[in-house]
């Protein structure tokens, strides 16, 4: 399979080899022809968690608590308008941080049948579902960094496609039929790539 570089989420080079060789290596799995899906492995699930997002969520909760404390503070003597502005500002900033971070404290990936689904946060939103028949290839990305995507969360860059970046580290990259790329940071991404490739092989035979 040819290599398609992606800034910030490089696609590792693949090489032909037996299934045993693929299992022993820590680099990108071999071509689709070398991947066989065990009968018992019909579903693959994985996730990644961000500790930094939890820290930011705690800061947001602190801002909300500060706003509430100001609202009930009977010793405030600075006037009604400054009080309202302070309360509204603290609560608004806190809620914005809370909703913006809790949605991306973790990501869950599920590959089942001919469908791949990505769910973010406890509410599972944002969510994206991709039919594997629309996937051309899957590659392991050993180093995905928020810096290359402009931050954490659900990101989009015209030259690189879209990504769900929860933390820095490994992930996988899907090349879709329309040429777009979709990158996801997830633990044990190499296993995800092997499973996706096996499903692609099954769909094409």
PDB file of N, CA and C in Angstrom, residues 44-51 53-54 104-109 119-121 164-171 184-189:
ATOM      1  N   UNK A  44     -14.480  -4.623  17.417  1.00  0.00           N
ATOM      2  CA  UNK A  44     -13.316  -4.038  18.079  1.00  0.00           C
ATOM      3  C   UNK A  44     -13.748  -2.740  18.732  1.00  0.00           C
ATOM      4  N   UNK A  45     -13.378  -2.558  19.995  1.00  0.00           N
ATOM      5  CA  UNK A  45     -13.671  -1.317  20.694  1.00  0.00           C
ATOM      6  C   UNK A  45     -12.395  -0.784  21.335  1.00  0.00           C
ATOM      7  N   UNK A  46     -12.270   0.512  21.375  1.00  0.00           N
ATOM      8  CA  UNK A  46     -11.115   1.146  21.988  1.00  0.00           C
ATOM      9  C   UNK A  46     -11.482   2.540  22.463  1.00  0.00           C
ATOM     10  N   UNK A  47     -10.623   3.109  23.281  1.00  0.00           N
ATOM     11  CA  UNK A  47     -10.889   4.453  23.788  1.00  0.00           C
ATOM     12  C   UNK A  47      -9.585   5.136  24.168  1.00  0.00           C
ATOM     13  N   UNK A  48      -9.669   6.425  24.373  1.00  0.00           N
ATOM     14  CA  UNK A  48      -8.550   7.212  24.870  1.00  0.00           C
ATOM     15  C   UNK A  48      -9.121   8.271  25.804  1.00  0.00           C
ATOM     16  N   UNK A  49      -8.357   8.622  26.835  1.00  0.00           N
ATOM     17  CA  UNK A  49      -8.814   9.566  27.845  1.00  0.00           C
ATOM     18  C   UNK A  49      -7.805  10.695  28.001  1.00  0.00           C
ATOM     19  N   UNK A  50      -8.321  11.887  28.277  1.00  0.00           N
ATOM     20  CA  UNK A  50      -7.461  13.059  28.465  1.00  0.00           C
ATOM     21  C   UNK A  50      -7.576  13.559  29.896  1.00  0.00           C
ATOM     22  N   UNK A  51      -6.474  13.515  30.629  1.00  0.00           N
ATOM     23  CA  UNK A  51      -6.460  14.055  31.990  1.00  0.00           C
ATOM     24  C   UNK A  51      -6.508  15.579  31.980  1.00  0.00           C
ATOM     25  N   UNK A  53      -8.201  17.477  30.003  1.00  0.00           N
ATOM     26  CA  UNK A  53      -9.575  17.928  29.857  1.00  0.00           C
ATOM     27  C   UNK A  53     -10.301  17.908  31.197  1.00  0.00           C
ATOM     28  N   UNK A  54     -10.004  16.909  32.032  1.00  0.00           N
ATOM     29  CA  UNK A  54     -10.610  16.875  33.359  1.00  0.00           C
ATOM     30  C   UNK A  54     -10.150  18.073  34.192  1.00  0.00           C
ATOM     31  N   UNK A 104     -15.067  16.222  25.530  1.00  0.00           N
ATOM     32  CA  UNK A 104     -13.861  15.611  24.965  1.00  0.00           C
ATOM     33  C   UNK A 104     -12.933  15.067  26.052  1.00  0.00           C
ATOM     34  N   UNK A 105     -13.484  14.608  27.167  1.00  0.00           N
ATOM     35  CA  UNK A 105     -12.640  13.994  28.180  1.00  0.00           C
ATOM     36  C   UNK A 105     -12.200  12.603  27.739  1.00  0.00           C
ATOM     37  N   UNK A 106     -12.978  11.981  26.855  1.00  0.00           N
ATOM     38  CA  UNK A 106     -12.556  10.702  26.303  1.00  0.00           C
ATOM     39  C   UNK A 106     -13.249  10.479  24.961  1.00  0.00           C
ATOM     40  N   UNK A 107     -12.705   9.559  24.194  1.00  0.00           N
ATOM     41  CA  UNK A 107     -13.289   9.173  22.917  1.00  0.00           C
ATOM     42  C   UNK A 107     -13.406   7.658  22.892  1.00  0.00           C
ATOM     43  N   UNK A 108     -14.483   7.159  22.323  1.00  0.00           N
ATOM     44  CA  UNK A 108     -14.701   5.725  22.181  1.00  0.00           C
ATOM     45  C   UNK A 108     -14.848   5.387  20.702  1.00  0.00           C
ATOM     46  N   UNK A 109     -14.176   4.331  20.293  1.00  0.00           N
ATOM     47  CA  UNK A 109     -14.231   3.873  18.899  1.00  0.00           C
ATOM     48  C   UNK A 109     -14.780   2.455  18.886  1.00  0.00           C
ATOM     49  N   UNK A 119     -17.480   8.102  19.212  1.00  0.00           N
ATOM     50  CA  UNK A 119     -18.327   8.847  20.141  1.00  0.00           C
ATOM     51  C   UNK A 119     -17.431   9.589  21.122  1.00  0.00           C
ATOM     52  N   UNK A 120     -17.775  10.839  21.414  1.00  0.00           N
ATOM     53  CA  UNK A 120     -16.975  11.672  22.305  1.00  0.00           C
ATOM     54  C   UNK A 120     -17.728  11.962  23.592  1.00  0.00           C
ATOM     55  N   UNK A 121     -17.010  11.928  24.711  1.00  0.00           N
ATOM     56  CA  UNK A 121     -17.584  12.310  25.992  1.00  0.00           C
ATOM     57  C   UNK A 121     -18.636  11.342  26.501  1.00  0.00           C
ATOM     58  N   UNK A 164     -10.376  13.718  15.543  1.00  0.00           N
ATOM     59  CA  UNK A 164     -10.809  13.756  16.936  1.00  0.00           C
ATOM     60  C   UNK A 164      -9.549  13.564  17.768  1.00  0.00           C
ATOM     61  N   UNK A 165      -9.081  14.650  18.380  1.00  0.00           N
ATOM     62  CA  UNK A 165      -7.817  14.647  19.107  1.00  0.00           C
ATOM     63  C   UNK A 165      -8.115  14.824  20.592  1.00  0.00           C
ATOM     64  N   UNK A 166      -7.961  13.741  21.349  1.00  0.00           N
ATOM     65  CA  UNK A 166      -8.227  13.772  22.784  1.00  0.00           C
ATOM     66  C   UNK A 166      -6.942  13.995  23.574  1.00  0.00           C
ATOM     67  N   UNK A 167      -5.856  13.399  23.090  1.00  0.00           N
ATOM     68  CA  UNK A 167      -4.558  13.543  23.753  1.00  0.00           C
ATOM     69  C   UNK A 167      -3.474  13.318  22.705  1.00  0.00           C
ATOM     70  N   UNK A 168      -2.240  13.654  23.041  1.00  0.00           N
ATOM     71  CA  UNK A 168      -1.136  13.396  22.125  1.00  0.00           C
ATOM     72  C   UNK A 168      -0.765  11.925  22.204  1.00  0.00           C
ATOM     73  N   UNK A 169      -0.331  11.375  21.083  1.00  0.00           N
ATOM     74  CA  UNK A 169       0.055   9.967  21.066  1.00  0.00           C
ATOM     75  C   UNK A 169      -0.437   9.281  19.807  1.00  0.00           C
ATOM     76  N   UNK A 170      -0.561   7.963  19.889  1.00  0.00           N
ATOM     77  CA  UNK A 170      -0.907   7.190  18.716  1.00  0.00           C
ATOM     78  C   UNK A 170      -2.383   7.315  18.355  1.00  0.00           C
ATOM     79  N   UNK A 171      -2.660   7.006  17.101  1.00  0.00           N
ATOM     80  CA  UNK A 171      -4.022   7.012  16.596  1.00  0.00           C
ATOM     81  C   UNK A 171      -4.042   6.293  15.261  1.00  0.00           C
ATOM     82  N   UNK A 184      -8.099   9.760  14.331  1.00  0.00           N
ATOM     83  CA  UNK A 184      -8.638   9.587  15.675  1.00  0.00           C
ATOM     84  C   UNK A 184      -7.512   9.136  16.603  1.00  0.00           C
ATOM     85  N   UNK A 185      -7.369   9.792  17.746  1.00  0.00           N
ATOM     86  CA  UNK A 185      -6.428   9.319  18.752  1.00  0.00           C
ATOM     87  C   UNK A 185      -7.135   8.267  19.598  1.00  0.00           C
ATOM     88  N   UNK A 186      -6.542   7.083  19.682  1.00  0.00           N
ATOM     89  CA  UNK A 186      -7.144   5.994  20.446  1.00  0.00           C
ATOM     90  C   UNK A 186      -6.025   5.063  20.904  1.00  0.00           C
ATOM     91  N   UNK A 187      -6.193   4.461  22.072  1.00  0.00           N
ATOM     92  CA  UNK A 187      -5.208   3.510  22.572  1.00  0.00           C
ATOM     93  C   UNK A 187      -5.230   2.234  21.732  1.00  0.00           C
ATOM     94  N   UNK A 188      -4.068   1.600  21.603  1.00  0.00           N
ATOM     95  CA  UNK A 188      -3.917   0.366  20.831  1.00  0.00           C
ATOM     96  C   UNK A 188      -4.413   0.565  19.400  1.00  0.00           C
ATOM     97  N   UNK A 189      -3.959   1.662  18.797  1.00  0.00           N
ATOM     98  CA  UNK A 189      -4.420   2.006  17.451  1.00  0.00           C
ATOM     99  C   UNK A 189      -3.995   0.980  16.406  1.00  0.00           C
TER     100      UNK A 189
END
